[in-house]
Short mmCIF file of C-alpha atoms in Angstrom, two decimals:
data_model
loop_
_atom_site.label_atom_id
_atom_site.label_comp_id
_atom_site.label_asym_id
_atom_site.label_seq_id
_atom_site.Cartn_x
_atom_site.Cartn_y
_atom_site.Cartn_z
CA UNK A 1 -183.82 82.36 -2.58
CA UNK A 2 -185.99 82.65 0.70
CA UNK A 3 -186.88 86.53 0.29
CA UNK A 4 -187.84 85.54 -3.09
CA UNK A 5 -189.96 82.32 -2.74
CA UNK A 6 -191.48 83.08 0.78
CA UNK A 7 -193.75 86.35 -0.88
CA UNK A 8 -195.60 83.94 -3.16
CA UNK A 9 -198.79 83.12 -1.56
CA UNK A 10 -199.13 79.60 -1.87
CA UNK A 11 -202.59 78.34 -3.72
CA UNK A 12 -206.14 78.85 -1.98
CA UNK A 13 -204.73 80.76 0.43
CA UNK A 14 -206.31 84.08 0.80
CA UNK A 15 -204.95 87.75 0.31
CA UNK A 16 -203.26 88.89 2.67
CA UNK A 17 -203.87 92.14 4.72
CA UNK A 18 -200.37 94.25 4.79
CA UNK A 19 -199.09 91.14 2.92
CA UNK A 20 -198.70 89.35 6.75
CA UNK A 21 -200.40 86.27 7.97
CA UNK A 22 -203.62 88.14 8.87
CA UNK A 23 -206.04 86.70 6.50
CA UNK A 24 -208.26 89.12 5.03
CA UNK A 25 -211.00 87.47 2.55
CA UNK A 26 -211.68 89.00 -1.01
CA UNK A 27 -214.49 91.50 -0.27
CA UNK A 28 -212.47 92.69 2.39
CA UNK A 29 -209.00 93.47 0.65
CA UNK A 30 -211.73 95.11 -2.47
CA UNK A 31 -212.56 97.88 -0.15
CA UNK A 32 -208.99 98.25 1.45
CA UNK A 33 -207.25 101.26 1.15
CA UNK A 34 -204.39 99.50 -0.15
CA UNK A 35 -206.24 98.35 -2.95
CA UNK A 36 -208.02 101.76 -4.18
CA UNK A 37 -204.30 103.54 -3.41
CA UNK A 38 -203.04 100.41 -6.28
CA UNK A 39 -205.89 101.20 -8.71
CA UNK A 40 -205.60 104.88 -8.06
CA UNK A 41 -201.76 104.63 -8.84
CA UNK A 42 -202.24 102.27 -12.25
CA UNK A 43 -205.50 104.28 -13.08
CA UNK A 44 -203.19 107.74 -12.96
CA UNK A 45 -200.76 106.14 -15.11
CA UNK A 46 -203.11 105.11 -17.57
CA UNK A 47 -204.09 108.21 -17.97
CA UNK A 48 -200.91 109.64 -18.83
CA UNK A 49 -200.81 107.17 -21.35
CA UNK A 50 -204.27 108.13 -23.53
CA UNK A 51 -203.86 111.58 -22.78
CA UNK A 52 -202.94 111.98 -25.95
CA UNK A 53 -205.99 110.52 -27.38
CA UNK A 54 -208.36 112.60 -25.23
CA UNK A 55 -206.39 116.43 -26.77
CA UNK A 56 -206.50 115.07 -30.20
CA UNK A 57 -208.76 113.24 -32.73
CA UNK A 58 -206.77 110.71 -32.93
CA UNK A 59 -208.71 107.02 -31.98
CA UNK A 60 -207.45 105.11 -29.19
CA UNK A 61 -205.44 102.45 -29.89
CA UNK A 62 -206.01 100.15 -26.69
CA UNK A 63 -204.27 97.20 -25.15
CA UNK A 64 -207.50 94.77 -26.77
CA UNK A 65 -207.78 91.42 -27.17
CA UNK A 66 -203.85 90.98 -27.59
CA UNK A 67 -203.84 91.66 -23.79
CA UNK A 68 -206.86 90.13 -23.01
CA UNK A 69 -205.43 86.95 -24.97
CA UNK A 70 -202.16 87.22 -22.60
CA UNK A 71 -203.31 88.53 -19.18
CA UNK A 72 -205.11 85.12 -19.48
CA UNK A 73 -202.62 82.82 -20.53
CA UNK A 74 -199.21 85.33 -20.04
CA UNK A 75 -197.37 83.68 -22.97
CA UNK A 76 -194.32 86.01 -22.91
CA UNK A 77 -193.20 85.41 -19.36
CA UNK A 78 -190.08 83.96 -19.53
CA UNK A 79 -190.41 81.38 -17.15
CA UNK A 80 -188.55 79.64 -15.04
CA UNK A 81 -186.24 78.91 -16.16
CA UNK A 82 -185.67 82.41 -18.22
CA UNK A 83 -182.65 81.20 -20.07
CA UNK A 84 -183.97 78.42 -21.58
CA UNK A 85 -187.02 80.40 -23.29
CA UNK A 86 -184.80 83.97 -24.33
CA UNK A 87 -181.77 82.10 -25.52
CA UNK A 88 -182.85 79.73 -28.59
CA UNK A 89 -180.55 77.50 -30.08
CA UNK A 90 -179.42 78.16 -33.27
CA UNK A 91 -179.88 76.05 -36.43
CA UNK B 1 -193.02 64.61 -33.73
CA UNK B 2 -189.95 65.35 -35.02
CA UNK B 3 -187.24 66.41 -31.76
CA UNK B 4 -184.53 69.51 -32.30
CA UNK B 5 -181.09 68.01 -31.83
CA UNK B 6 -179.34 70.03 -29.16
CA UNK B 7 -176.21 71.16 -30.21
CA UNK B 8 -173.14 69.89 -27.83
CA UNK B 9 -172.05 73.00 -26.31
CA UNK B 10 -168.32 73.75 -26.90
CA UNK B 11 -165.94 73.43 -24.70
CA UNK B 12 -164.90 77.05 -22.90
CA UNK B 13 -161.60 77.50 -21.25
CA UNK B 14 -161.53 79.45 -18.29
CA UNK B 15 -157.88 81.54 -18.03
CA UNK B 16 -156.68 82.41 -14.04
CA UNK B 17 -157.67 86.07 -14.83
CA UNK B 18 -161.01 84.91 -15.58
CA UNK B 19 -161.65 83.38 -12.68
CA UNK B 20 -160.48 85.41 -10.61
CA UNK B 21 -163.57 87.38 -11.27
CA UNK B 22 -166.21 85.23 -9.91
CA UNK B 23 -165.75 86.37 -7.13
CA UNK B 24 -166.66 90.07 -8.00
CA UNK B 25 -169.97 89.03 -9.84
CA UNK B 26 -170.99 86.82 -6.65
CA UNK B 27 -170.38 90.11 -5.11
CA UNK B 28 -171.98 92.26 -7.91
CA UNK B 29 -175.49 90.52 -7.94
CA UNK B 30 -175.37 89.55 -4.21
CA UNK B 31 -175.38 93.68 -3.71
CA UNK B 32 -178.39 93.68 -6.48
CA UNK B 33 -180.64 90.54 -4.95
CA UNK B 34 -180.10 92.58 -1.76
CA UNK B 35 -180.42 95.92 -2.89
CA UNK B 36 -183.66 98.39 -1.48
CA UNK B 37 -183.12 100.77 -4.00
CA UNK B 38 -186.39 102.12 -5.98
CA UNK B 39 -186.68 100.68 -9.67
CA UNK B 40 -185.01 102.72 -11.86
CA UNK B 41 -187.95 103.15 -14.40
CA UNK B 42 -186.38 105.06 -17.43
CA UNK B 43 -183.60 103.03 -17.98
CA UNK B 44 -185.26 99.87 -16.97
CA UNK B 45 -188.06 100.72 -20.24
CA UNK B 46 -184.89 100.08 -23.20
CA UNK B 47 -184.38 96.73 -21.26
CA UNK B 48 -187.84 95.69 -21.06
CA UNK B 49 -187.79 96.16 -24.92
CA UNK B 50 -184.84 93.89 -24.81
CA UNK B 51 -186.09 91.29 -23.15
CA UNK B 52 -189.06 91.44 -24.93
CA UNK B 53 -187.20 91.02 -28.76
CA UNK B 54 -184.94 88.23 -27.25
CA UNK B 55 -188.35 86.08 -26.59
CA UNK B 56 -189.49 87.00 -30.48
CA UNK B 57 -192.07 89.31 -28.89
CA UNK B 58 -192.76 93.09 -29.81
CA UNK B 59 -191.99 95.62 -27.05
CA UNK B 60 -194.83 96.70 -24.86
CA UNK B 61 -196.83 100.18 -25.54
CA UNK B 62 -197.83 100.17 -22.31
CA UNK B 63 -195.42 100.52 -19.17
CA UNK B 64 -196.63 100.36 -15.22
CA UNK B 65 -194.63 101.23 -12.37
CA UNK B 66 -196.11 99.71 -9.18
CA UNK B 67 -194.57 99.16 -5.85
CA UNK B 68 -194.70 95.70 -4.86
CA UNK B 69 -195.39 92.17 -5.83
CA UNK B 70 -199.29 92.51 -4.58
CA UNK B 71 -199.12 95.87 -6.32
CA UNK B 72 -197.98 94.62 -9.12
CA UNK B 73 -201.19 91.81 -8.95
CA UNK B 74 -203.83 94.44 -8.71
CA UNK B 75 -201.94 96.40 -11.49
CA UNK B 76 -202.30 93.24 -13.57
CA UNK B 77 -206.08 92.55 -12.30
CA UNK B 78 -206.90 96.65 -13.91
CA UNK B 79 -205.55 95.79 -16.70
CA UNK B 80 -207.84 92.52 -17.29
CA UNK B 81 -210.45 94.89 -16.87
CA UNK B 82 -209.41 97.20 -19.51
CA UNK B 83 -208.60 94.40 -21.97
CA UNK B 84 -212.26 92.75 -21.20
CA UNK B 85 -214.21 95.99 -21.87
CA UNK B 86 -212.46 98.20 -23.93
CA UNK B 87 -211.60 100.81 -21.04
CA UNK B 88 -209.41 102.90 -22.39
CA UNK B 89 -211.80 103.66 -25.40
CA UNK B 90 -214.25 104.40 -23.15
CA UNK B 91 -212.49 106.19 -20.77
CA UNK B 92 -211.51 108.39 -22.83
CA UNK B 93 -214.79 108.63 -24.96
CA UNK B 94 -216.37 109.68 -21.23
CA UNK B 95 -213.34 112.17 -20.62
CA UNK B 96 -213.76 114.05 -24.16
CA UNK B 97 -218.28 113.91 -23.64
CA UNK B 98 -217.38 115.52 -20.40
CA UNK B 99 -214.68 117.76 -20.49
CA UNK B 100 -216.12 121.10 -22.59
CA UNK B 101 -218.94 121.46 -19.46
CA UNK B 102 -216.60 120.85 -16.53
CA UNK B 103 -213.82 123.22 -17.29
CA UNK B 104 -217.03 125.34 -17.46
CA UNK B 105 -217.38 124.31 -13.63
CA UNK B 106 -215.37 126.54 -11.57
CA UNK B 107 -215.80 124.75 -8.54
CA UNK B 108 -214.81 121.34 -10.46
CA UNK B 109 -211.67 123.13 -11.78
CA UNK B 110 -211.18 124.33 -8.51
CA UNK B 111 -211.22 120.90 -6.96
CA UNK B 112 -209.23 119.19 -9.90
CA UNK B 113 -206.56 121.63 -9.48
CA UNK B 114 -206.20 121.39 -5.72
CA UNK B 115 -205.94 117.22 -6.65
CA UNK B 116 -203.57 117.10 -9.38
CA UNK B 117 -201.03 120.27 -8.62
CA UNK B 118 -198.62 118.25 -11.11
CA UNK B 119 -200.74 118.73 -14.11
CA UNK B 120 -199.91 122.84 -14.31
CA UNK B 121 -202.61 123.25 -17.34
CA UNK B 122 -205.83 123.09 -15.95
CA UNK B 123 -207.29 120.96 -18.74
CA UNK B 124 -205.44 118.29 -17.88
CA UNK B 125 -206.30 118.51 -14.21
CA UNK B 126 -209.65 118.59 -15.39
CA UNK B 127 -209.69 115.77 -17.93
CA UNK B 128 -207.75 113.73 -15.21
CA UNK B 129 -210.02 114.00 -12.61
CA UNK B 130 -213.13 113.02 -14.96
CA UNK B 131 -210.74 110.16 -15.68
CA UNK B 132 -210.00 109.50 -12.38
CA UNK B 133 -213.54 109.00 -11.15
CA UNK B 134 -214.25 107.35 -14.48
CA UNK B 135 -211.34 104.57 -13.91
CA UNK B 136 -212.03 104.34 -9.81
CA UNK B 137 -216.10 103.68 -10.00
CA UNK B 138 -215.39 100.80 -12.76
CA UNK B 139 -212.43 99.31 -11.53
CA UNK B 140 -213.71 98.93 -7.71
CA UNK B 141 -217.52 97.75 -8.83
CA UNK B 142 -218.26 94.26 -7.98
CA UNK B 143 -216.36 91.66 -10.32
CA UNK B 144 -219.66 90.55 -11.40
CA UNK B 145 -220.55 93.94 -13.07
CA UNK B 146 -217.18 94.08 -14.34
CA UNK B 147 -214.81 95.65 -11.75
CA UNK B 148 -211.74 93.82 -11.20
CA UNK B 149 -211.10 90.26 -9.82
CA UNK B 150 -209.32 89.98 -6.40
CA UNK B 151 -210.31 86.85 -5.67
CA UNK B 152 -207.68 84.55 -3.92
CA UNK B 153 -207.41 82.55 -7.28
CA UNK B 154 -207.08 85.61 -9.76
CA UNK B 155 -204.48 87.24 -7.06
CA UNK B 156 -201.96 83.97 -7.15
CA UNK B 157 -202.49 83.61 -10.82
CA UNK B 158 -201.06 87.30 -11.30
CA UNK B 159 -198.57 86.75 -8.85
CA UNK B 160 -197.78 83.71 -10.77
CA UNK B 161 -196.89 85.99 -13.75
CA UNK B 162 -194.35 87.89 -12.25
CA UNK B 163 -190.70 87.66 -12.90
CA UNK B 164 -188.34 88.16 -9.73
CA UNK B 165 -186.11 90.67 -11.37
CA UNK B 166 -183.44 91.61 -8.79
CA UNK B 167 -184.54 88.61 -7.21
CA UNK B 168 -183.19 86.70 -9.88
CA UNK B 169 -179.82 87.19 -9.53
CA UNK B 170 -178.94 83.94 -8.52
CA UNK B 171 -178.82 82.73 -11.88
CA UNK B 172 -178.21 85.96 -13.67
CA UNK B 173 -174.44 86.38 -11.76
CA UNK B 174 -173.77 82.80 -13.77
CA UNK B 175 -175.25 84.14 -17.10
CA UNK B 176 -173.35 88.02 -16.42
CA UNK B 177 -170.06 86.53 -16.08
CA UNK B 178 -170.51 84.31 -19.07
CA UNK B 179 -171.66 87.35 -21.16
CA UNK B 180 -169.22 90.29 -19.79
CA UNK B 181 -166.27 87.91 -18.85
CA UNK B 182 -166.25 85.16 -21.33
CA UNK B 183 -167.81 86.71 -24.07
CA UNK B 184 -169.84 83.70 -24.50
CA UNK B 185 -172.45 85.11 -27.86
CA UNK B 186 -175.40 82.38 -26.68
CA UNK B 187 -175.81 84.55 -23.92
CA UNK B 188 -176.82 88.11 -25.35
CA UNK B 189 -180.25 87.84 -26.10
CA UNK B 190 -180.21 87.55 -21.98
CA UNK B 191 -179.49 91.20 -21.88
CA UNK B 192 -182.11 92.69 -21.77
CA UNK B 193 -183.25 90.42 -18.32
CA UNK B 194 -179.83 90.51 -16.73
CA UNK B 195 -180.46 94.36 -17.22
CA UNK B 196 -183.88 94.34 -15.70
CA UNK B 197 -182.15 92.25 -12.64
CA UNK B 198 -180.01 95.67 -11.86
CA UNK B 199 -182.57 97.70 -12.23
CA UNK B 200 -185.81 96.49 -11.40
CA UNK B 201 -187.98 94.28 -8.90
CA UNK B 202 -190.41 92.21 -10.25
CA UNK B 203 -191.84 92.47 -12.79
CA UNK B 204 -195.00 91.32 -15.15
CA UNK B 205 -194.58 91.08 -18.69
CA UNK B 206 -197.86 90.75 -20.82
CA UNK B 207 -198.52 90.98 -24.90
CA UNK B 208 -199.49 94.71 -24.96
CA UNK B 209 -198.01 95.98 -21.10
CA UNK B 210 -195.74 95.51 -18.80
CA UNK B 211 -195.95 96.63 -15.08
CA UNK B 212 -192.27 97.44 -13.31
CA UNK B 213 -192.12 97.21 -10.01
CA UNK B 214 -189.76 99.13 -7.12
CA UNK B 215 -187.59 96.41 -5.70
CA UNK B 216 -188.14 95.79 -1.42
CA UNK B 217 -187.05 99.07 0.56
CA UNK B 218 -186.53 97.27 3.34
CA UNK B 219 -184.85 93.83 3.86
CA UNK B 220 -183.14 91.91 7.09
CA UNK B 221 -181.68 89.11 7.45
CA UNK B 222 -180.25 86.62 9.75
CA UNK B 223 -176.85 85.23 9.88
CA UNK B 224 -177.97 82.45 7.58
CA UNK B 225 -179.57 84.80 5.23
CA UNK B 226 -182.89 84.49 6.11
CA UNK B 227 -185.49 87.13 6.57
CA UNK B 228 -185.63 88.09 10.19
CA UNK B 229 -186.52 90.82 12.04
CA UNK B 230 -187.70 90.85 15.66
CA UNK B 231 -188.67 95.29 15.81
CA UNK B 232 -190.07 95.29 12.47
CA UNK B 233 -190.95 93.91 9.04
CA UNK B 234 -188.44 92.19 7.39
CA UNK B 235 -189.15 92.98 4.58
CA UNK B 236 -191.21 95.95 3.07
CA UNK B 237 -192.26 97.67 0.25
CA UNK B 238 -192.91 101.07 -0.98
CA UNK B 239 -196.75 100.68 -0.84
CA UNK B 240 -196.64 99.18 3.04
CA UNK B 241 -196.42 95.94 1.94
CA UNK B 242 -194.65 93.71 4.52
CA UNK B 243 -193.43 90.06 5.48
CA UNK B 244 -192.96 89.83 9.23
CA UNK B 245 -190.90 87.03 9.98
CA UNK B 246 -188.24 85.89 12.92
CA UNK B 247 -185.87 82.55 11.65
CA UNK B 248 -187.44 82.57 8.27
CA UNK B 249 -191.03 81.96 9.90
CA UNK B 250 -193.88 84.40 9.25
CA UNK B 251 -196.16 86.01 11.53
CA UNK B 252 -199.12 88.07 12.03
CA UNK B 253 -197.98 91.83 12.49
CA UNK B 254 -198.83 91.83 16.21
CA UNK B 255 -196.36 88.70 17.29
CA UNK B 256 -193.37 90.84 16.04
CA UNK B 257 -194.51 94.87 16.94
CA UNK B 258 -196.86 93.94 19.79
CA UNK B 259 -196.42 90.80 21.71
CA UNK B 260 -198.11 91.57 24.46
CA UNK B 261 -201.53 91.24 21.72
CA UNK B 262 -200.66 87.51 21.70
CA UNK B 263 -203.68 85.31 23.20
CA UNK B 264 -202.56 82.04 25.21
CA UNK B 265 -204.96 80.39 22.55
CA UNK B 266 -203.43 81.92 19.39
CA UNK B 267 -200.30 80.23 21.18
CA UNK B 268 -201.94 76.93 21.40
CA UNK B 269 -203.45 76.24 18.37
CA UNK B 270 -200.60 76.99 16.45
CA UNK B 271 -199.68 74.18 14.23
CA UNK B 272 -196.03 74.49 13.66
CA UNK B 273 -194.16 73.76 16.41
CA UNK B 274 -191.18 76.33 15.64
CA UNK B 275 -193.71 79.45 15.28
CA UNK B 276 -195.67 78.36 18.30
CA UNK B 277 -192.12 78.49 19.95
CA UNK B 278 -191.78 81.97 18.99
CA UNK B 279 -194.91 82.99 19.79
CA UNK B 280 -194.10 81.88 23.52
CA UNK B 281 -191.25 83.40 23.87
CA UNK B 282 -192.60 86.20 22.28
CA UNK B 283 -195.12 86.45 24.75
CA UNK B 284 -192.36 85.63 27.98
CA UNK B 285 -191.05 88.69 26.61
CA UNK B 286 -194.35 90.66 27.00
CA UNK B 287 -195.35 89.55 29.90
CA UNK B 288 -192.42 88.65 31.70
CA UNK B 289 -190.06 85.25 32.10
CA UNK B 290 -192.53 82.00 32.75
CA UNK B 291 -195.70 84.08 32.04
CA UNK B 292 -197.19 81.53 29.96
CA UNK B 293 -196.51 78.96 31.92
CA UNK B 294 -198.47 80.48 34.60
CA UNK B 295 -200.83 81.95 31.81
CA UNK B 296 -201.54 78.22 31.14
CA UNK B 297 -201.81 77.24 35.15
CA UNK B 298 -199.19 74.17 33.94
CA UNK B 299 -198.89 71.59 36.68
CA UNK B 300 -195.68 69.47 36.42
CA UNK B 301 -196.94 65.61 35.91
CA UNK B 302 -193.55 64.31 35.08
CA UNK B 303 -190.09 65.17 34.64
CA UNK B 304 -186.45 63.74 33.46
CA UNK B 305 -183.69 64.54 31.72
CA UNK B 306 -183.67 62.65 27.65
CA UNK B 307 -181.84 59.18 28.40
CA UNK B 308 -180.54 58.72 24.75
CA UNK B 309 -178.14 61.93 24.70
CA UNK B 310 -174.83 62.94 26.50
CA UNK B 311 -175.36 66.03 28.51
CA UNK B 312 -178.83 66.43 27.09
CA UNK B 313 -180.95 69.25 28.68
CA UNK B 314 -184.26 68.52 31.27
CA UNK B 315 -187.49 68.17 29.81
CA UNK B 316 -190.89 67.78 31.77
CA UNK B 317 -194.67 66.79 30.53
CA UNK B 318 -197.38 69.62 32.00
CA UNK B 319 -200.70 69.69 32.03
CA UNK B 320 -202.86 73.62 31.40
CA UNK B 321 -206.17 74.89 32.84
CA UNK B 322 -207.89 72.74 30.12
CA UNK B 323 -206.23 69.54 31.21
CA UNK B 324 -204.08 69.09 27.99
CA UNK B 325 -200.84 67.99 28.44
CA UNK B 326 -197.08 69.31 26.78
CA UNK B 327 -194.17 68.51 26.50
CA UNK B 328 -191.68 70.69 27.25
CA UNK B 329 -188.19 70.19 25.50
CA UNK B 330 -185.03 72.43 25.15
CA UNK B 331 -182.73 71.76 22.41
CA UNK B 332 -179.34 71.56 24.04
CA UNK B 333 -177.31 73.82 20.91
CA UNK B 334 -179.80 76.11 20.43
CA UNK B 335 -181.36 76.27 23.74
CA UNK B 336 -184.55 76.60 22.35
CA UNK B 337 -187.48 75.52 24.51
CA UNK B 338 -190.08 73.93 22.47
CA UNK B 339 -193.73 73.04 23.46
CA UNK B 340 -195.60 70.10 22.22
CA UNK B 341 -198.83 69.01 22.66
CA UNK B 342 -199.52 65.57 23.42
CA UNK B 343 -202.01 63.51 24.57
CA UNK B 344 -204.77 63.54 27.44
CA UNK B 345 -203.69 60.28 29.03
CA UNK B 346 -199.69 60.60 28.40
CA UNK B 347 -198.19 59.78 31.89
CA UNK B 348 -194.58 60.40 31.17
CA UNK B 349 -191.82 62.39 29.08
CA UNK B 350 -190.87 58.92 27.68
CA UNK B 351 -194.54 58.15 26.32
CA UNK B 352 -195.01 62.15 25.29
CA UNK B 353 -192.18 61.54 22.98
CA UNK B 354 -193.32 58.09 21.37
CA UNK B 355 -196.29 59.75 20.91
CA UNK B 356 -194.74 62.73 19.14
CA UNK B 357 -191.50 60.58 16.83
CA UNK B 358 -193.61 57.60 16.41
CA UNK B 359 -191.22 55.61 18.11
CA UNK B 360 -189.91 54.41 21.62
CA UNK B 361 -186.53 56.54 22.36
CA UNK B 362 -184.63 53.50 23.68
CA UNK B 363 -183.89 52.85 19.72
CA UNK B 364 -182.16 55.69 19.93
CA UNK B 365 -178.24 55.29 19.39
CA UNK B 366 -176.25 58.16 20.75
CA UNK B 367 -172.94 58.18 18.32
CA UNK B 368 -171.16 61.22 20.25
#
């Protein structure tokens, strides 16, 4: 659908300031205020999530190398299309 | 390599009653592709888990609620980060080193407090804000001491992760109706992303997380369905992201909320002949009717009315302040006017528009 497809930046294109066509290069969107308000907002979050850990002895179990593995190569998306990866034929 | 043999899929009869429900899940997910409510994060977090087991994966440990798409990318950029170095081990190694002599800080409690009001015991205020400044200083460091990777590359390839959620309905309506209407059993492991579709926008799923994301809160359309807005974005997210874009084209902020910023040159030297249309009229309507023809200084070197059509509309060939020459057209249905730049030494609207088509216009058959 158009709203869908036209928000994908299409390769070597830069980011995008406001998400518009004023091209803003990488150093540039780094020290945005967009960007810190982003890694403020996930770095809040992951603190709610090892909270836990911090109160108690318990060790940290952190995303590791499974995620590390997968951010990389993101082998659970289900892909275009999504059907034909979450519905597996039977034998 | 051996190849799976596909079983024929059986044959499913359709009854009147049946079908006489399309037409309430075209309406269903048409309402959900265009919806600009938030994502619904609680009850989207049992479908994730779905979606997850119906790909033979476990569910995530870690959920993420961003706000957009781009959002969702720098969510996704962190968490490379945290994966690469062990963050959250060392976060919170830092947080529990540091936390017995700041709560003995009164000022730092003070300050903590003031910051995170949510967190009513002061400990956690405390431990948040060491975590806080912790997370920020490693996260926004150059990516060659380790902070994260915004590059235009690492950004796309993020993006590239994403699933479309609501966005997907399309294709979920068809797999819905099969499910809740047909009761077709192939289709339930699709649950659990036919449930994400009402409840979510996109979304990243990953080994270990998964980041949510709010859906658009603001979307407008045209009368063919595509994004247009000529006051404002047309579309926009939660965290300012926005798409500003007349006819389905997209422009720089400025063209839609302040045309009167448009430069004569940004006009010129822009490529596609339908935006740089826009852009002119966009600036007409600035500056006032013909402004950029006199912004231009445009002398008239030629004019006639299109030979090949019935009724077809005047066009002339001008020349600016710089000496290069345009062709001005109007599409008859539309009444568009389009310029197009041609070249230096074109003499007439009939040689402008060989050198635009490639090809003399007296092949032109008019069937009307």
């Amino acid at each position: 659908m158009a709203y869908a497809t036209a928000a994908i930046p299409q390769p070597n294109q830069p980011p995008r300031k406001n998400w518009n066509k004023d091209p803003m290069n990488a150093e540039e969107f780094r020290k945005s205020d967009y960007v810190r308000k982003a890694v403020a907002r996930m770095g809040g979050q992951a603190f709610d999530q090892v909270q836990q850990f911090i109160f108690t002895d318990e060790p940290v179990d952190p995303p590791g190398e499974r995620v590390q593995a997968t951010v990389q190569g993101a082998d659970v998306r289900p892909s275009t299309p999504p059907a034909a990866r979450a519905v597996k034929p039977k034998k | 390599m051996a190849t799976k043999k596909i079983k024929e899929p059986k044959e499913i009869k359709i009854t009147k009653q049946q079908e006489s429900q399309m037409s309430l899940y075209k309406e269903k997910w048409l309402k959900n592709g265009l919806s600009c409510d938030p994502l619904d994060f609680e009850n989207a977090k049992p479908a994730l888990a779905d979606a997850y087991r119906a790909a033979g994966a476990e569910p995530p440990r870690f959920v993420f609620h961003m706000q957009s798409p781009i959002g969702g990318a720098v969510g996704s950029a962190c968490m490379k980060v945290v994966a690469a170095r062990d963050l959250f081990i060392e976060g919170v190694d830092r947080v529990r080193a540091e936390l017995p002599k700041k709560l003995g800080d009164d000022r730092f409690v003070q300050k903590a407090r003031q910051e995170y009001p949510g967190d009513s015991d002061p400990k956690v205020a405390v431990a948040r804000a060491i975590w806080m400044d912790f997370w920020m200083k490693e996260m926004l460091q150059p990516t060659e001491s380790g902070g994260i990777d915004l590059t235009p590359e690492a950004m796309n390839g993020h993006i590239q992760d994403q699933v479309f959620g609501s966005h997907d309905c399309a294709w979920v309506a068809f797999y819905d109706f099969f499910d809740k209407v047909l009761k077709v059993p192939d289709v339930i492991p699709l649950r659990g992303l036919i449930r994400l579709a009402e409840l979510c926008g996109w979304w990243t799923p990953y080994a270990d997380f998964a980041i949510l994301q709010d859906r658009q809160e603001v979307l407008k359309l045209n009368e063919q369905r595509q994004l247009h807005c000529t006051d404002g974005p047309a579309l926009k997210y939660r965290d300012g992201i926005s798409l500003y874009m007349i006819n389905d084209q997209c422009f720089a902020r400025h063209v839609i909320e302040e045309p009167n910023k448009i430069t004569v040159d940004e006009i010129k030297t822009e490529q596609n002949a339908e935006c740089r249309r826009i852009k002119r009229e966009r600036f007409d309507l600035a500056h006032g009717p013909g402004a950029y023809l006199r912004a231009i200084d445009a002398k008239i070197i030629h004019s006639d009315v299109e030979p090949f059509a019935k009724g077809a509309a005047p066009r002339c060939l001008v020349e600016d302040d710089q000496g290069e020459r345009w062709l001005i057209g109007t599409d008859g249905s539309t009444k568009r006017v389009y310029y197009m730049p041609v070249g230096q030494d074109v003499k007439t609207c009939s040689e402008a528009h060989k050198l635009i088509s490639g090809f003399d216009e007296s092949k032109i058959l008019n069937k009307s």
